[in-house]
């Protein structure tokens, strides 16, 4: 196992998502979600790496924008899963948008989501510093209901282990105005883990994505870079 | 830097050399313990032989004269053994959450050898030679915040001594300065213990620690808009408060008059090779003279109402931008009570929640209002998109390439704010006015990072560097200098448009002087035995 910092997790996921041609801000959101997940000690980075693999090999795809505008996220290509990395940020954007025109986005559905866990943690990050919460539910082998309220995660149905069960799954997300009562959060930001360990094989798979953003040096770049040609004899 | 020194003074920090196991050439390891009221930190130092042809400031270097780790607490033997195997590797090493900062430094051979030989022969080095370079060692990178497995900043951001941005890094750099001073005396003594004399305290104090900074800092500032807003906002808030004052006390006026004269002397001792920047320094010196004359005691300048405001306006109308910026610093000097209370506003403790519920028409008006500078750039002119920024395979550091001549533009970093603002503004023309931005972004997620920026800008007026980062005229050196100036770095010595050397902690109290009353009087360091300046 490799000890990694939360910052490394966040930046590596961000770069890896950007490297799969997703918008940079989707990478940023995924990075924050992965960091939050690592802080919580719930779940595993494997979910993110598998989501990257699914996008990379075409198993997962983006969403139909017309349906999404109606609050229904479905894969834009038939027989594909809906990429959580792709759909999560946009679904959260709709949920947090309070407005007095157009359709009301108090409820969102997402069909055939490849990694519900990613959307859960993106929702959890989204819920920080809001006056409302998000209620998520989905079913794979187990039924899951969870509430994200000001950065704290409460599992209403299922267990922490169940959360990690892979998709695909149909998810619903509701905006709620009252916090969960009489239930202890499964995790809240005050209980942040200080040390994070990742399996080396998983980390290397992740880094193989981030490396796609790197540009090899050329003779020209070496000659024109900062400090090129200087050997310090001063 | 001065914030750290003030804290060290107020809290009576102590620094102890735990061991200094270096051979005659100065190679080996050393450990310093910094004791603060609540906890200890340690600088673990490794000094190495370095082939002369491998000594370079460039980030791509893989060997250095010395490497360092700032350890959280006191390391045990196994920690030191572990760091001995990892710290010299720098970016290629792996670290633990017990390490807060990692750094490395190379000697300024010219000054190091000169000072060492002087001391070994029983004489003190000349102040002029020390002043010319200003440091014995120069750091070429200072890493923290979770890089390479080190502690995340969140692990220690709630500690009062490290809460403000970059305090752990500044502590490391201050300690490296101490190591460099101890090192030169050690080698000199070993070379000739009979004739050796320790370095004169005043000369010692005038030796700072160098730093070479390259491009990486520029994208950092673009991607941390709230942080840079906080820094500028604190400065502007303090300045506005002071400008509104009716009158300074005689003591406050005296502090200003003394400091501006010291600043003038400091500038007169600042010499660099770059001709264009040297011309700026000369112009700055002339303009500071003008300000000294206008505010001297004979002019009774401070007897008029709101003299700080008058002075500021006079500077805007009469002196170069460098002198205006210097004046702002000098105006703040007599009023630590205005600046210190803003220290807690410098850091960013939370993300700004993203709320794309604004309508397209409202959002467009925000762009038009806040981004006229970006909309004015003519991207049909290829010179405006001459460059692209990317991460290099070598050390995964940001670099800038020429878009039409080098490979890699398809992997461009997303920091071309002006270009992206224009592209988005154009797409918004075809969106429905009342559509909310969240829906617009369903179709155009490629602009989501720009929407975030615009919303941040709407609440943070100093969050944008109003320059076209990919344009031919963009000079990254100015961006680097901005950040380094906030650290308190002095003696900027640009080596091109892409990188600069600076001096840090020059004139700062030595570790055994931290309790002195004049601990804060080193903002504009001057040679210990300086020529008599006519304005002093």
CSV table of N, CA, C and O in Angstrom, one decimal, chain A residues 2-8 15 23-26 28-29 32 35 63 65 68-69 73 86 89-90 93-94 96-99 101 105 129-130 194-195 212-218 220-222 224-228 230-232 234, chain B residues 52 55-58 94 96-97 108-110 133 138 145-146 148-150 152 154-155 350-351 353-357 390-394 396 399 402 405-408 411 414 434 436 438-439 442 445-446 448-449 452 498-499 501:
chain,number,residue,atom,x,y,z
A,2,UNK,N,0.4,2.2,-0.7
A,2,UNK,CA,1.1,3.5,-0.8
A,2,UNK,C,0.4,4.6,0.0
A,2,UNK,O,-0.8,4.7,-0.1
A,3,UNK,N,1.2,5.3,0.9
A,3,UNK,CA,0.6,6.4,1.6
A,3,UNK,C,0.6,7.6,0.7
A,3,UNK,O,1.6,8.0,0.1
A,4,UNK,N,-0.6,8.1,0.4
A,4,UNK,CA,-0.7,9.3,-0.4
A,4,UNK,C,-1.4,10.4,0.4
A,4,UNK,O,-2.2,10.1,1.3
A,5,UNK,N,-1.2,11.6,0.0
A,5,UNK,CA,-1.9,12.7,0.6
A,5,UNK,C,-3.2,13.0,0.0
A,5,UNK,O,-3.5,12.6,-1.2
A,6,UNK,N,-4.1,13.7,0.7
A,6,UNK,CA,-5.4,14.1,0.1
A,6,UNK,C,-5.2,15.0,-1.1
A,6,UNK,O,-5.9,14.9,-2.1
A,7,UNK,N,-4.2,15.8,-1.0
A,7,UNK,CA,-3.9,16.7,-2.1
A,7,UNK,C,-3.5,16.0,-3.3
A,7,UNK,O,-3.9,16.3,-4.5
A,8,UNK,N,-2.7,14.9,-3.2
A,8,UNK,CA,-2.3,14.1,-4.3
A,8,UNK,C,-3.5,13.4,-4.9
A,8,UNK,O,-3.6,13.3,-6.2
A,15,UNK,N,-6.6,15.7,-12.8
A,15,UNK,CA,-5.8,15.6,-14.0
A,15,UNK,C,-6.3,14.4,-14.8
A,15,UNK,O,-6.4,14.5,-16.1
A,23,UNK,N,-14.3,18.0,-19.5
A,23,UNK,CA,-14.0,19.4,-19.1
A,23,UNK,C,-13.2,19.5,-17.8
A,23,UNK,O,-13.5,18.7,-16.9
A,24,UNK,N,-12.4,20.5,-17.8
A,24,UNK,CA,-11.5,20.6,-16.6
A,24,UNK,C,-12.3,20.8,-15.3
A,24,UNK,O,-11.9,20.3,-14.2
A,25,UNK,N,-13.4,21.4,-15.3
A,25,UNK,CA,-14.2,21.6,-14.1
A,25,UNK,C,-14.8,20.3,-13.6
A,25,UNK,O,-15.1,20.2,-12.4
A,26,UNK,N,-15.1,19.4,-14.6
A,26,UNK,CA,-15.6,18.1,-14.1
A,26,UNK,C,-14.4,17.4,-13.4
A,26,UNK,O,-14.7,16.6,-12.4
A,28,UNK,N,-12.1,18.9,-11.7
A,28,UNK,CA,-12.0,19.5,-10.4
A,28,UNK,C,-13.0,19.0,-9.4
A,28,UNK,O,-12.8,18.7,-8.2
A,29,UNK,N,-14.3,18.8,-9.9
A,29,UNK,CA,-15.3,18.3,-9.0
A,29,UNK,C,-15.0,16.8,-8.6
A,29,UNK,O,-15.2,16.5,-7.4
A,32,UNK,N,-12.3,16.8,-6.0
A,32,UNK,CA,-12.8,17.2,-4.6
A,32,UNK,C,-13.6,16.0,-4.0
A,32,UNK,O,-13.6,15.7,-2.8
A,35,UNK,N,-11.3,13.3,-2.9
A,35,UNK,CA,-10.6,13.8,-1.6
A,35,UNK,C,-11.6,13.6,-0.5
A,35,UNK,O,-11.2,13.0,0.6
A,63,UNK,N,-24.3,12.4,-21.4
A,63,UNK,CA,-25.8,12.3,-21.3
A,63,UNK,C,-26.5,13.1,-22.5
A,63,UNK,O,-25.9,13.9,-23.2
A,65,UNK,N,-28.5,15.9,-23.7
A,65,UNK,CA,-28.7,17.2,-23.0
A,65,UNK,C,-30.1,17.6,-23.0
A,65,UNK,O,-30.5,18.3,-22.0
A,68,UNK,N,-31.6,15.9,-20.1
A,68,UNK,CA,-31.0,16.4,-18.9
A,68,UNK,C,-31.7,17.7,-18.5
A,68,UNK,O,-31.9,18.0,-17.3
A,69,UNK,N,-32.0,18.5,-19.5
A,69,UNK,CA,-32.6,19.8,-19.2
A,69,UNK,C,-34.0,19.7,-18.6
A,69,UNK,O,-34.5,20.6,-17.9
A,73,UNK,N,-31.4,12.4,-16.6
A,73,UNK,CA,-30.1,12.1,-17.2
A,73,UNK,C,-30.1,10.7,-17.8
A,73,UNK,O,-30.2,9.7,-17.0
A,86,UNK,N,-19.1,12.3,-15.7
A,86,UNK,CA,-19.7,13.2,-16.7
A,86,UNK,C,-21.0,13.8,-16.2
A,86,UNK,O,-21.2,15.0,-16.2
A,89,UNK,N,-21.4,16.3,-12.0
A,89,UNK,CA,-21.4,17.8,-11.8
A,89,UNK,C,-22.6,18.5,-12.4
A,89,UNK,O,-23.1,19.4,-11.8
A,90,UNK,N,-23.0,18.0,-13.6
A,90,UNK,CA,-24.2,18.7,-14.2
A,90,UNK,C,-25.4,18.5,-13.4
A,90,UNK,O,-26.3,19.4,-13.3
A,93,UNK,N,-25.3,20.8,-10.5
A,93,UNK,CA,-25.6,22.1,-10.9
A,93,UNK,C,-27.1,22.4,-11.0
A,93,UNK,O,-27.5,23.5,-10.5
A,94,UNK,N,-27.8,21.5,-11.6
A,94,UNK,CA,-29.3,21.7,-11.7
A,94,UNK,C,-29.9,21.7,-10.3
A,94,UNK,O,-30.8,22.6,-10.0
A,96,UNK,N,-28.7,22.6,-7.4
A,96,UNK,CA,-28.4,23.8,-6.6
A,96,UNK,C,-29.0,25.1,-7.2
A,96,UNK,O,-28.9,26.1,-6.6
A,97,UNK,N,-29.4,25.0,-8.4
A,97,UNK,CA,-29.9,26.2,-9.1
A,97,UNK,C,-31.3,26.5,-8.6
A,97,UNK,O,-32.3,25.8,-8.8
A,98,UNK,N,-31.4,27.6,-7.8
A,98,UNK,CA,-32.7,28.0,-7.4
A,98,UNK,C,-33.1,29.2,-8.3
A,98,UNK,O,-32.4,30.1,-8.6
A,99,UNK,N,-34.3,29.1,-8.8
A,99,UNK,CA,-34.7,30.1,-9.8
A,99,UNK,C,-36.2,30.2,-9.9
A,99,UNK,O,-36.9,29.3,-9.3
A,101,UNK,N,-37.8,30.6,-12.9
A,101,UNK,CA,-38.3,30.4,-14.3
A,101,UNK,C,-37.8,29.0,-14.7
A,101,UNK,O,-37.0,28.4,-14.1
A,105,UNK,N,-35.8,22.0,-10.6
A,105,UNK,CA,-34.9,20.9,-10.5
A,105,UNK,C,-34.7,20.4,-9.1
A,105,UNK,O,-33.6,20.1,-8.6
A,129,UNK,N,-21.9,24.2,2.8
A,129,UNK,CA,-22.3,25.6,2.8
A,129,UNK,C,-23.6,25.9,2.0
A,129,UNK,O,-23.7,27.0,1.4
A,130,UNK,N,-24.5,25.0,2.0
A,130,UNK,CA,-25.8,25.2,1.4
A,130,UNK,C,-26.9,25.2,2.5
A,130,UNK,O,-26.7,24.7,3.6
A,194,UNK,N,-6.5,11.3,8.7
A,194,UNK,CA,-5.2,12.1,8.4
A,194,UNK,C,-4.3,11.3,7.4
A,194,UNK,O,-3.5,11.9,6.7
A,195,UNK,N,-4.5,10.0,7.4
A,195,UNK,CA,-3.6,9.2,6.5
A,195,UNK,C,-4.4,8.4,5.5
A,195,UNK,O,-5.5,7.8,5.9
A,212,UNK,N,-1.1,11.3,-19.4
A,212,UNK,CA,-1.5,11.6,-20.7
A,212,UNK,C,-1.5,13.2,-21.0
A,212,UNK,O,-1.6,13.6,-22.1
A,213,UNK,N,-1.6,13.9,-19.8
A,213,UNK,CA,-1.6,15.4,-20.0
A,213,UNK,C,-0.2,15.9,-20.2
A,213,UNK,O,0.0,17.1,-20.5
A,214,UNK,N,0.8,15.1,-20.0
A,214,UNK,CA,2.2,15.6,-20.1
A,214,UNK,C,2.7,15.7,-21.5
A,214,UNK,O,2.4,14.9,-22.3
A,215,UNK,N,3.5,16.7,-21.7
A,215,UNK,CA,4.1,16.9,-23.0
A,215,UNK,C,5.6,16.6,-22.9
A,215,UNK,O,6.3,17.1,-22.1
A,216,UNK,N,6.0,15.8,-23.9
A,216,UNK,CA,7.4,15.5,-23.9
A,216,UNK,C,8.3,16.7,-24.2
A,216,UNK,O,7.9,17.5,-25.0
A,217,UNK,N,9.5,16.7,-23.7
A,217,UNK,CA,10.4,17.8,-24.0
A,217,UNK,C,10.9,17.6,-25.4
A,217,UNK,O,11.0,16.5,-25.9
A,218,UNK,N,11.2,18.7,-26.1
A,218,UNK,CA,11.9,18.6,-27.4
A,218,UNK,C,13.1,19.4,-27.3
A,218,UNK,O,13.4,20.2,-26.3
A,220,UNK,N,13.7,22.0,-28.9
A,220,UNK,CA,13.3,23.4,-28.8
A,220,UNK,C,12.8,23.8,-27.4
A,220,UNK,O,13.2,24.9,-27.0
A,221,UNK,N,12.0,23.0,-26.8
A,221,UNK,CA,11.5,23.4,-25.5
A,221,UNK,C,12.7,23.4,-24.5
A,221,UNK,O,12.7,24.3,-23.6
A,222,UNK,N,13.6,22.6,-24.7
A,222,UNK,CA,14.8,22.6,-23.7
A,222,UNK,C,15.6,23.9,-23.9
A,222,UNK,O,16.1,24.5,-23.0
A,224,UNK,N,14.4,26.8,-25.0
A,224,UNK,CA,13.7,28.0,-24.7
A,224,UNK,C,13.1,28.1,-23.3
A,224,UNK,O,12.5,29.1,-22.9
A,225,UNK,N,13.2,27.0,-22.5
A,225,UNK,CA,12.6,27.0,-21.2
A,225,UNK,C,13.3,27.9,-20.2
A,225,UNK,O,14.4,28.4,-20.5
A,226,UNK,N,12.7,28.1,-19.1
A,226,UNK,CA,13.3,29.0,-18.1
A,226,UNK,C,14.6,28.5,-17.6
A,226,UNK,O,14.7,27.3,-17.3
A,227,UNK,N,15.6,29.3,-17.7
A,227,UNK,CA,16.9,28.9,-17.2
A,227,UNK,C,17.7,28.0,-18.1
A,227,UNK,O,18.7,27.5,-17.7
A,228,UNK,N,17.2,27.9,-19.3
A,228,UNK,CA,17.9,27.0,-20.3
A,228,UNK,C,19.3,27.4,-20.5
A,228,UNK,O,19.7,28.6,-20.6
A,230,UNK,N,21.9,27.4,-18.6
A,230,UNK,CA,22.7,28.1,-17.6
A,230,UNK,C,23.2,27.0,-16.6
A,230,UNK,O,22.4,26.2,-16.0
A,231,UNK,N,24.5,27.0,-16.4
A,231,UNK,CA,25.1,26.2,-15.3
A,231,UNK,C,25.5,27.2,-14.3
A,231,UNK,O,26.2,28.2,-14.7
A,232,UNK,N,25.1,27.1,-13.1
A,232,UNK,CA,25.3,28.1,-12.1
A,232,UNK,C,26.7,28.1,-11.6
A,232,UNK,O,27.1,27.2,-10.8
A,234,UNK,N,27.9,31.1,-10.3
A,234,UNK,CA,27.9,32.4,-9.6
A,234,UNK,C,28.1,32.1,-8.1
A,234,UNK,O,28.0,33.0,-7.3
B,52,UNK,N,30.2,20.2,-10.5
B,52,UNK,CA,29.9,21.6,-10.9
B,52,UNK,C,29.0,21.6,-12.1
B,52,UNK,O,28.2,22.5,-12.2
B,55,UNK,N,25.2,21.7,-11.4
B,55,UNK,CA,24.6,22.8,-10.5
B,55,UNK,C,23.8,23.7,-11.4
B,55,UNK,O,24.3,24.5,-12.2
B,56,UNK,N,22.5,23.6,-11.3
B,56,UNK,CA,21.6,24.4,-12.1
B,56,UNK,C,20.4,24.8,-11.3
B,56,UNK,O,19.9,24.1,-10.4
B,57,UNK,N,19.8,26.0,-11.5
B,57,UNK,CA,18.6,26.5,-10.9
B,57,UNK,C,17.4,25.8,-11.4
B,57,UNK,O,16.3,25.9,-10.9
B,58,UNK,N,17.5,25.1,-12.6
B,58,UNK,CA,16.3,24.6,-13.3
B,58,UNK,C,15.6,23.5,-12.5
B,58,UNK,O,16.3,22.7,-11.8
B,94,UNK,N,9.6,9.6,-1.8
B,94,UNK,CA,8.2,9.6,-1.3
B,94,UNK,C,8.4,10.0,0.2
B,94,UNK,O,9.3,9.6,0.9
B,96,UNK,N,6.2,11.2,4.1
B,96,UNK,CA,5.1,10.8,5.0
B,96,UNK,C,4.4,12.1,5.4
B,96,UNK,O,4.9,13.2,5.2
B,97,UNK,N,3.3,11.9,6.1
B,97,UNK,CA,2.5,13.0,6.6
B,97,UNK,C,3.3,13.7,7.7
B,97,UNK,O,2.9,14.8,8.2
B,108,UNK,N,25.8,29.6,-3.9
B,108,UNK,CA,26.4,30.6,-4.8
B,108,UNK,C,27.9,30.4,-4.6
B,108,UNK,O,28.4,30.9,-3.6
B,109,UNK,N,28.5,29.7,-5.5
B,109,UNK,CA,29.9,29.3,-5.3
B,109,UNK,C,30.8,30.6,-5.1
B,109,UNK,O,31.7,30.5,-4.3
B,110,UNK,N,30.4,31.6,-5.9
B,110,UNK,CA,31.3,32.8,-5.8
B,110,UNK,C,31.3,33.4,-4.4
B,110,UNK,O,32.4,33.6,-3.8
B,133,UNK,N,25.7,39.8,-4.0
B,133,UNK,CA,25.0,38.5,-4.3
B,133,UNK,C,23.9,38.4,-3.2
B,133,UNK,O,22.8,38.1,-3.6
B,138,UNK,N,21.0,29.2,-2.6
B,138,UNK,CA,19.8,29.6,-3.3
B,138,UNK,C,18.9,28.4,-3.4
B,138,UNK,O,19.3,27.4,-4.0
B,145,UNK,N,2.2,21.2,1.0
B,145,UNK,CA,0.8,20.8,0.8
B,145,UNK,C,0.6,19.5,0.1
B,145,UNK,O,-0.1,19.4,-0.9
B,146,UNK,N,1.1,18.5,0.7
B,146,UNK,CA,0.7,17.1,0.2
B,146,UNK,C,1.5,16.6,-0.9
B,146,UNK,O,1.3,15.5,-1.4
B,148,UNK,N,4.1,14.8,-3.1
B,148,UNK,CA,5.0,13.6,-2.9
B,148,UNK,C,4.8,12.9,-1.5
B,148,UNK,O,5.7,12.3,-0.9
B,149,UNK,N,3.5,12.9,-1.1
B,149,UNK,CA,3.1,12.2,0.1
B,149,UNK,C,3.2,13.0,1.4
B,149,UNK,O,2.9,12.5,2.5
B,150,UNK,N,3.7,14.2,1.3
B,150,UNK,CA,3.9,15.0,2.5
B,150,UNK,C,2.5,15.4,3.1
B,150,UNK,O,1.5,15.1,2.5
B,152,UNK,N,-0.8,17.1,4.1
B,152,UNK,CA,-1.7,18.1,3.5
B,152,UNK,C,-1.7,19.4,4.4
B,152,UNK,O,-1.6,19.3,5.6
B,154,UNK,N,-4.2,21.0,5.1
B,154,UNK,CA,-5.3,20.9,6.1
B,154,UNK,C,-4.9,20.2,7.4
B,154,UNK,O,-5.6,20.4,8.4
B,155,UNK,N,-3.9,19.4,7.4
B,155,UNK,CA,-3.4,18.8,8.6
B,155,UNK,C,-2.9,19.8,9.6
B,155,UNK,O,-2.9,19.5,10.8
B,350,UNK,N,-12.2,27.8,2.6
B,350,UNK,CA,-13.3,27.0,2.1
B,350,UNK,C,-13.5,27.4,0.6
B,350,UNK,O,-13.2,28.4,0.1
B,351,UNK,N,-14.1,26.4,-0.1
B,351,UNK,CA,-14.5,26.6,-1.5
B,351,UNK,C,-15.7,27.6,-1.6
B,351,UNK,O,-16.5,27.5,-0.7
B,353,UNK,N,-19.2,28.1,-2.9
B,353,UNK,CA,-20.2,27.2,-3.5
B,353,UNK,C,-20.5,27.7,-4.9
B,353,UNK,O,-20.7,28.9,-5.1
B,354,UNK,N,-20.6,26.8,-5.8
B,354,UNK,CA,-21.0,27.1,-7.2
B,354,UNK,C,-22.5,27.2,-7.4
B,354,UNK,O,-23.1,26.2,-7.0
B,355,UNK,N,-23.0,28.3,-7.9
B,355,UNK,CA,-24.4,28.4,-8.0
B,355,UNK,C,-24.7,28.9,-9.4
B,355,UNK,O,-24.8,30.2,-9.6
B,356,UNK,N,-24.9,28.1,-10.4
B,356,UNK,CA,-25.2,28.5,-11.8
B,356,UNK,C,-26.6,28.8,-12.1
B,356,UNK,O,-27.1,28.4,-13.1
B,357,UNK,N,-27.3,29.4,-11.1
B,357,UNK,CA,-28.8,29.6,-11.3
B,357,UNK,C,-29.1,30.9,-12.0
B,357,UNK,O,-30.2,31.2,-12.3
B,390,UNK,N,1.6,24.1,-20.6
B,390,UNK,CA,1.4,22.7,-20.5
B,390,UNK,C,2.2,22.1,-19.3
B,390,UNK,O,3.1,22.8,-18.8
B,391,UNK,N,2.0,20.9,-19.0
B,391,UNK,CA,2.8,20.2,-18.0
B,391,UNK,C,3.8,19.4,-18.8
B,391,UNK,O,3.5,18.6,-19.7
B,392,UNK,N,5.1,19.6,-18.4
B,392,UNK,CA,6.2,18.9,-19.0
B,392,UNK,C,6.4,17.5,-18.4
B,392,UNK,O,6.2,17.3,-17.2
B,393,UNK,N,6.7,16.6,-19.2
B,393,UNK,CA,7.1,15.2,-18.7
B,393,UNK,C,8.2,15.3,-17.7
B,393,UNK,O,8.2,14.6,-16.8
B,394,UNK,N,9.1,16.3,-18.0
B,394,UNK,CA,10.2,16.4,-17.0
B,394,UNK,C,9.7,17.1,-15.7
B,394,UNK,O,9.4,18.3,-15.8
B,396,UNK,N,7.0,17.1,-14.3
B,396,UNK,CA,5.6,17.5,-14.3
B,396,UNK,C,5.4,18.9,-13.8
B,396,UNK,O,4.5,19.3,-13.1
B,399,UNK,N,5.0,24.6,-18.1
B,399,UNK,CA,5.9,25.2,-19.0
B,399,UNK,C,5.1,26.0,-20.0
B,399,UNK,O,3.9,25.8,-20.2
B,402,UNK,N,5.5,27.5,-27.7
B,402,UNK,CA,4.9,28.3,-28.8
B,402,UNK,C,3.9,27.4,-29.6
B,402,UNK,O,4.3,26.4,-30.1
B,405,UNK,N,4.7,26.2,-33.1
B,405,UNK,CA,6.0,25.7,-33.4
B,405,UNK,C,6.4,24.5,-32.6
B,405,UNK,O,7.3,23.8,-32.9
B,406,UNK,N,5.6,24.2,-31.5
B,406,UNK,CA,6.0,23.1,-30.6
B,406,UNK,C,4.8,22.2,-30.5
B,406,UNK,O,3.7,22.6,-30.6
B,407,UNK,N,5.1,20.9,-30.1
B,407,UNK,CA,4.0,20.0,-29.9
B,407,UNK,C,3.4,20.2,-28.5
B,407,UNK,O,4.0,20.8,-27.7
B,408,UNK,N,2.2,19.7,-28.4
B,408,UNK,CA,1.5,19.7,-27.1
B,408,UNK,C,0.4,20.6,-26.9
B,408,UNK,O,-0.2,20.6,-25.8
B,411,UNK,N,-2.8,19.5,-25.3
B,411,UNK,CA,-2.8,19.2,-23.9
B,411,UNK,C,-2.7,20.4,-23.1
B,411,UNK,O,-2.2,20.4,-21.9
B,414,UNK,N,-5.8,24.8,-18.8
B,414,UNK,CA,-6.9,25.7,-19.0
B,414,UNK,C,-6.7,27.0,-18.3
B,414,UNK,O,-7.4,27.3,-17.3
B,434,UNK,N,-33.4,34.0,-20.9
B,434,UNK,CA,-33.9,33.6,-19.5
B,434,UNK,C,-33.5,32.2,-19.1
B,434,UNK,O,-33.8,31.7,-18.0
B,436,UNK,N,-31.3,29.4,-17.6
B,436,UNK,CA,-30.3,29.5,-16.5
B,436,UNK,C,-29.0,28.9,-16.9
B,436,UNK,O,-28.9,28.0,-17.8
B,438,UNK,N,-27.0,26.9,-15.6
B,438,UNK,CA,-26.9,25.4,-15.4
B,438,UNK,C,-27.3,24.7,-16.6
B,438,UNK,O,-26.7,23.6,-17.0
B,439,UNK,N,-28.4,25.1,-17.2
B,439,UNK,CA,-28.9,24.5,-18.4
B,439,UNK,C,-28.0,24.8,-19.6
B,439,UNK,O,-27.7,23.9,-20.4
B,442,UNK,N,-25.2,22.4,-19.6
B,442,UNK,CA,-25.4,21.0,-20.0
B,442,UNK,C,-25.0,20.9,-21.5
B,442,UNK,O,-24.4,19.8,-21.9
B,445,UNK,N,-20.4,22.2,-21.4
B,445,UNK,CA,-19.7,22.0,-20.2
B,445,UNK,C,-18.2,22.5,-20.2
B,445,UNK,O,-17.6,22.7,-19.2
B,446,UNK,N,-17.8,22.6,-21.5
B,446,UNK,CA,-16.4,23.1,-21.6
B,446,UNK,C,-16.2,24.5,-21.1
B,446,UNK,O,-15.0,24.9,-20.9
B,448,UNK,N,-17.6,25.5,-18.1
B,448,UNK,CA,-18.1,25.5,-16.7
B,448,UNK,C,-17.0,26.1,-15.8
B,448,UNK,O,-17.3,26.8,-14.9
B,449,UNK,N,-15.7,25.9,-16.1
B,449,UNK,CA,-14.7,26.5,-15.3
B,449,UNK,C,-14.7,28.0,-15.4
B,449,UNK,O,-14.3,28.7,-14.5
B,452,UNK,N,-17.5,29.5,-13.4
B,452,UNK,CA,-17.1,29.5,-12.0
B,452,UNK,C,-16.2,30.8,-11.8
B,452,UNK,O,-16.4,31.5,-10.8
B,498,UNK,N,11.0,34.6,-18.1
B,498,UNK,CA,10.4,33.4,-17.6
B,498,UNK,C,10.9,33.1,-16.1
B,498,UNK,O,10.3,32.2,-15.5
B,499,UNK,N,11.9,33.6,-15.7
B,499,UNK,CA,12.4,33.3,-14.3
B,499,UNK,C,13.2,34.4,-13.7
B,499,UNK,O,13.7,35.2,-14.3
B,501,UNK,N,15.6,35.4,-9.9
B,501,UNK,CA,16.2,35.1,-8.6
B,501,UNK,C,15.8,36.3,-7.7
B,501,UNK,O,15.7,37.4,-8.1
